[in-house]
Amino acid sequence: MKGSLFKKHLLVSSAIIVASFTIMGIVVCYSVSQYWINDKLSGLTDSARSLSAIASYQTTKQEDNSYAINVNTPYLFNVMAPNIGADAYVVDAAGNVLVSAYVQKNHPTVESIGTDVVTAAMTRGYSNMTKLGGLYAENQYVVGVPLLYAGTDETSIIGAVFLASSAASFGAFRSDIIQMCIIAAIFAAAISFLFSGASTYRLVMPLREMAAAAVAFGKGDFSQRVPVRSHDEMGELAQAFNKGNNLAHHLIQAFEPGETTPEQ
């Protein structure tokens, strides 16, 4: 039984520390990951809007009410896409790719994009980490913004501009963050464990001393005293124990054979 209270208190404290660091690590990793994703998508969205403005400026309306993109637009997209670090597409309202510029190795040849994605891009904008309907083998940061035709007599949404950037860097970044969180948690937990063990030992030590003194008291040895090391509840308990020990010692001495009692 000796040391059981110390072990119980230490185990409980250690469990609380480990659980706290685990929860904190999960929250930190999730928050950093979400920040990374949102920041990447936000940057791509700004770039997509810039490309959309260029494509819009290069778009003309034909006599049959169809829209045509200037022949210089693909050249401009091929110049700008490497600086952005993403594949770029201009699609019509039906999802047919009108202009494309690729920067990724082993990129797919995209001829059309799903109408549900195109509709979302044309109405409220599109932003997601996806394989773009299976067009890519790996996840991509994909954003889509409306493509406007701004003529002298009308302004209408005629399609969308998409950017797709590889999310492979996110996987490496997330692995690094998780590794750093684990290492930091191990060091912090080890330090907390040492401090918790020292604190628990200081808390339990007076109880052990009182238990030893009580055992000696039961054997008739009243010379044992519990050191008073603090002014908190443990210190008050030690003082009360010593006073009780002294009182019992005096009473036993008073009633020993050959001794006169207080009444005599």
XYZ file of C-alpha atoms in Angstrom:
264
model
C 0.000 0.000 0.000
C 2.980 2.327 0.564
C 3.240 4.829 -2.227
C -0.205 4.009 -3.659
C -1.572 7.531 -3.126
C 1.500 8.995 -4.802
C 1.098 6.675 -7.787
C -2.621 7.371 -8.116
C -2.150 11.140 -7.990
C 0.766 10.983 -10.421
C -1.139 8.795 -12.870
C -4.173 11.089 -12.801
C -2.023 14.180 -13.294
C -0.099 12.531 -16.120
C -3.304 11.439 -17.845
C -4.660 14.990 -17.670
C -1.400 16.368 -19.090
C -1.301 13.863 -21.953
C -4.974 14.438 -22.790
C -4.512 18.215 -22.721
C -1.508 18.154 -25.038
C -3.240 15.709 -27.370
C -6.300 17.939 -27.687
C -4.139 21.033 -28.071
C -2.056 19.324 -30.782
C -5.153 18.310 -32.725
C -6.580 21.835 -32.516
C -3.282 23.434 -33.577
C -2.776 21.059 -36.518
C -6.353 21.550 -37.690
C -6.187 25.339 -37.352
C -2.862 25.625 -39.179
C -4.043 23.279 -41.927
C -7.251 25.240 -42.440
C -5.333 28.506 -42.494
C -2.937 27.088 -45.109
C -5.806 25.852 -47.307
C -7.830 29.059 -47.019
C -4.782 31.214 -47.727
C -3.895 29.138 -50.798
C -7.446 29.223 -52.142
C -7.713 32.955 -51.473
C -4.524 33.633 -53.441
C -5.691 31.467 -56.332
C -9.054 33.240 -56.343
C -7.361 36.629 -56.722
C -5.255 35.267 -59.589
C -8.318 33.729 -61.244
C -10.102 37.085 -61.115
C -7.137 38.729 -62.806
C -7.171 36.121 -65.574
C -10.934 36.480 -65.888
C -10.548 40.219 -66.396
C -7.977 39.567 -69.153
C -10.209 36.992 -70.856
C -13.199 39.287 -70.546
C -11.295 42.106 -72.218
C -10.296 39.726 -75.022
C -13.866 38.493 -75.630
C -16.079 39.802 -78.423
C -19.669 39.141 -79.388
C -20.348 37.756 -82.848
C -23.241 38.511 -85.182
C -24.886 35.202 -84.317
C -24.857 36.242 -80.606
C -22.060 33.793 -79.799
C -18.867 34.881 -78.049
C -15.324 34.546 -79.310
C -12.060 34.892 -77.414
C -9.181 36.725 -79.034
C -6.380 34.551 -80.386
C -3.911 36.306 -78.047
C -5.654 34.989 -74.935
C -4.009 31.509 -74.936
C -0.602 33.157 -75.237
C -1.326 35.439 -72.257
C -2.563 32.502 -70.193
C 0.557 30.450 -70.997
C 2.716 33.361 -69.860
C 0.828 33.973 -66.605
C 0.012 30.406 -65.521
C 3.632 29.463 -64.600
C 3.897 32.582 -62.429
C 0.723 31.540 -60.612
C 1.810 27.896 -60.389
C -1.509 26.474 -61.552
C -3.204 25.031 -64.619
C -5.637 27.568 -66.081
C -8.853 27.053 -68.025
C -11.446 29.243 -69.690
C -14.759 27.423 -70.190
C -18.109 28.386 -71.643
C -21.447 28.013 -69.844
C -21.674 24.375 -70.960
C -18.279 23.529 -69.460
C -16.385 23.224 -72.742
C -12.748 24.299 -72.415
C -11.998 27.237 -74.735
C -8.500 28.094 -73.491
C -6.091 26.007 -71.417
C -2.591 26.522 -70.037
C -0.763 23.733 -68.203
C 2.127 23.982 -65.740
C 1.893 20.661 -63.913
C 3.861 17.635 -65.057
C 1.737 14.702 -66.257
C -1.255 16.996 -66.463
C -4.509 15.670 -67.945
C -5.866 16.971 -71.223
C -9.060 18.610 -70.050
C -11.707 19.138 -72.715
C -14.639 19.889 -70.435
C -15.473 20.526 -66.779
C -18.607 19.323 -65.027
C -21.595 21.615 -65.454
C -22.335 21.576 -61.708
C -18.867 22.978 -60.977
C -19.157 25.501 -63.821
C -22.598 26.620 -62.624
C -21.244 27.126 -59.086
C -18.321 29.163 -60.453
C -20.628 31.321 -62.584
C -23.103 32.034 -59.782
C -21.269 32.284 -56.495
C -17.679 31.296 -57.257
C -16.056 27.920 -56.680
C -13.326 27.055 -54.184
C -12.401 23.567 -53.044
C -9.713 20.908 -52.670
C -10.762 18.294 -55.186
C -9.728 16.105 -58.118
C -12.085 18.138 -60.285
C -14.479 15.331 -61.008
C -11.710 12.768 -61.496
C -9.870 14.801 -64.149
C -6.780 14.820 -61.929
C -5.204 11.809 -60.265
C -4.355 13.777 -57.099
C -6.139 16.446 -55.114
C -5.891 19.993 -56.409
C -6.617 23.433 -55.048
C -9.341 24.438 -57.497
C -10.988 27.843 -57.783
C -13.435 29.145 -60.350
C -14.726 32.671 -60.987
C -17.276 34.025 -63.471
C -16.212 35.162 -66.939
C -18.015 38.355 -67.873
C -18.747 39.855 -71.246
C -18.942 43.606 -70.859
C -20.155 45.126 -74.105
C -21.558 48.528 -74.882
C -25.121 47.234 -74.752
C -24.949 44.362 -72.264
C -23.041 42.744 -69.414
C -23.530 39.033 -68.922
C -21.821 35.965 -67.483
C -20.764 33.755 -70.379
C -18.535 31.202 -68.689
C -15.892 30.768 -66.007
C -12.145 30.807 -65.423
C -10.606 27.965 -63.396
C -7.233 27.482 -61.741
C -5.982 24.109 -60.482
C -2.858 23.908 -58.337
C -1.377 20.680 -56.956
C -2.136 20.019 -53.278
C 0.902 17.732 -52.881
C 2.754 20.485 -51.020
C -0.071 20.575 -48.478
C 0.482 16.911 -47.606
C 4.171 17.532 -46.948
C 3.364 20.672 -44.973
C 0.768 18.855 -42.868
C 3.222 16.024 -42.137
C 5.822 18.570 -40.977
C 3.279 20.309 -38.739
C 2.163 17.008 -37.187
C 5.777 15.987 -36.597
C 6.607 19.310 -34.939
C 3.482 19.107 -32.766
C 4.368 15.564 -31.646
C 7.958 16.520 -30.782
C 6.838 19.645 -28.922
C 4.150 17.670 -27.069
C 6.656 14.996 -25.999
C 9.094 17.563 -24.599
C 6.345 19.579 -22.921
C 4.725 16.439 -21.485
C 8.089 15.199 -20.167
C 8.771 18.519 -18.410
C 5.209 18.655 -17.058
C 5.539 15.049 -15.870
C 8.688 15.896 -13.907
C 7.090 18.944 -12.278
C 3.905 16.994 -11.588
C 5.908 14.167 -10.004
C 7.846 16.584 -7.797
C 4.655 18.382 -6.778
C 2.867 15.127 -6.048
C 5.784 13.872 -3.975
C 5.821 17.070 -1.901
C 2.083 16.730 -1.406
C 2.191 13.071 -0.336
C 5.381 13.190 1.768
C 3.710 14.752 4.873
C 1.053 12.034 4.743
C 3.754 9.366 4.673
C 5.498 10.995 7.641
C 2.231 11.114 9.570
C 1.590 7.463 8.746
C 5.083 6.522 10.006
C 4.564 8.571 13.165
C 1.185 6.941 13.747
C 2.770 3.473 13.441
C 5.464 4.474 15.953
C 2.771 5.920 18.232
C 0.936 2.580 18.149
C 4.162 0.867 19.282
C 4.518 3.217 22.228
C 7.143 5.529 20.708
C 5.944 9.085 21.284
C 9.164 10.741 20.209
C 8.180 10.888 16.573
C 7.150 14.289 15.255
C 5.886 15.340 11.831
C 7.918 18.243 10.367
C 5.820 21.318 9.587
C 7.084 22.419 6.181
C 4.315 24.757 5.070
C 1.543 27.029 6.300
C -1.205 25.481 4.200
C -3.674 22.730 5.087
C -0.893 20.130 5.214
C 1.056 22.272 7.674
C -2.032 22.719 9.861
C -2.645 18.976 9.754
C 0.957 18.276 10.823
C 0.670 20.760 13.725
C -2.621 19.188 14.850
C -1.070 15.717 14.667
C 1.934 16.773 16.757
C -0.328 18.411 19.344
C -2.445 15.284 19.573
C 0.712 13.199 19.937
C 1.984 15.421 22.759
C -1.359 15.338 24.545
C -1.597 11.556 24.337
C 1.979 11.265 25.590
C 1.270 13.440 28.644
C -1.962 11.615 29.455
C -0.287 8.218 29.309
C 2.561 9.430 31.506
C 0.032 10.851 33.985
C -1.706 7.496 34.393
C 1.380 5.304 34.495
C 1.781 3.208 37.700
C 3.410 5.187 40.484
C 2.261 8.467 38.972
C -0.405 10.571 40.626
C -3.437 11.398 38.588
C -4.640 14.935 38.106
C -7.562 14.221 40.532
C -5.162 13.067 43.259
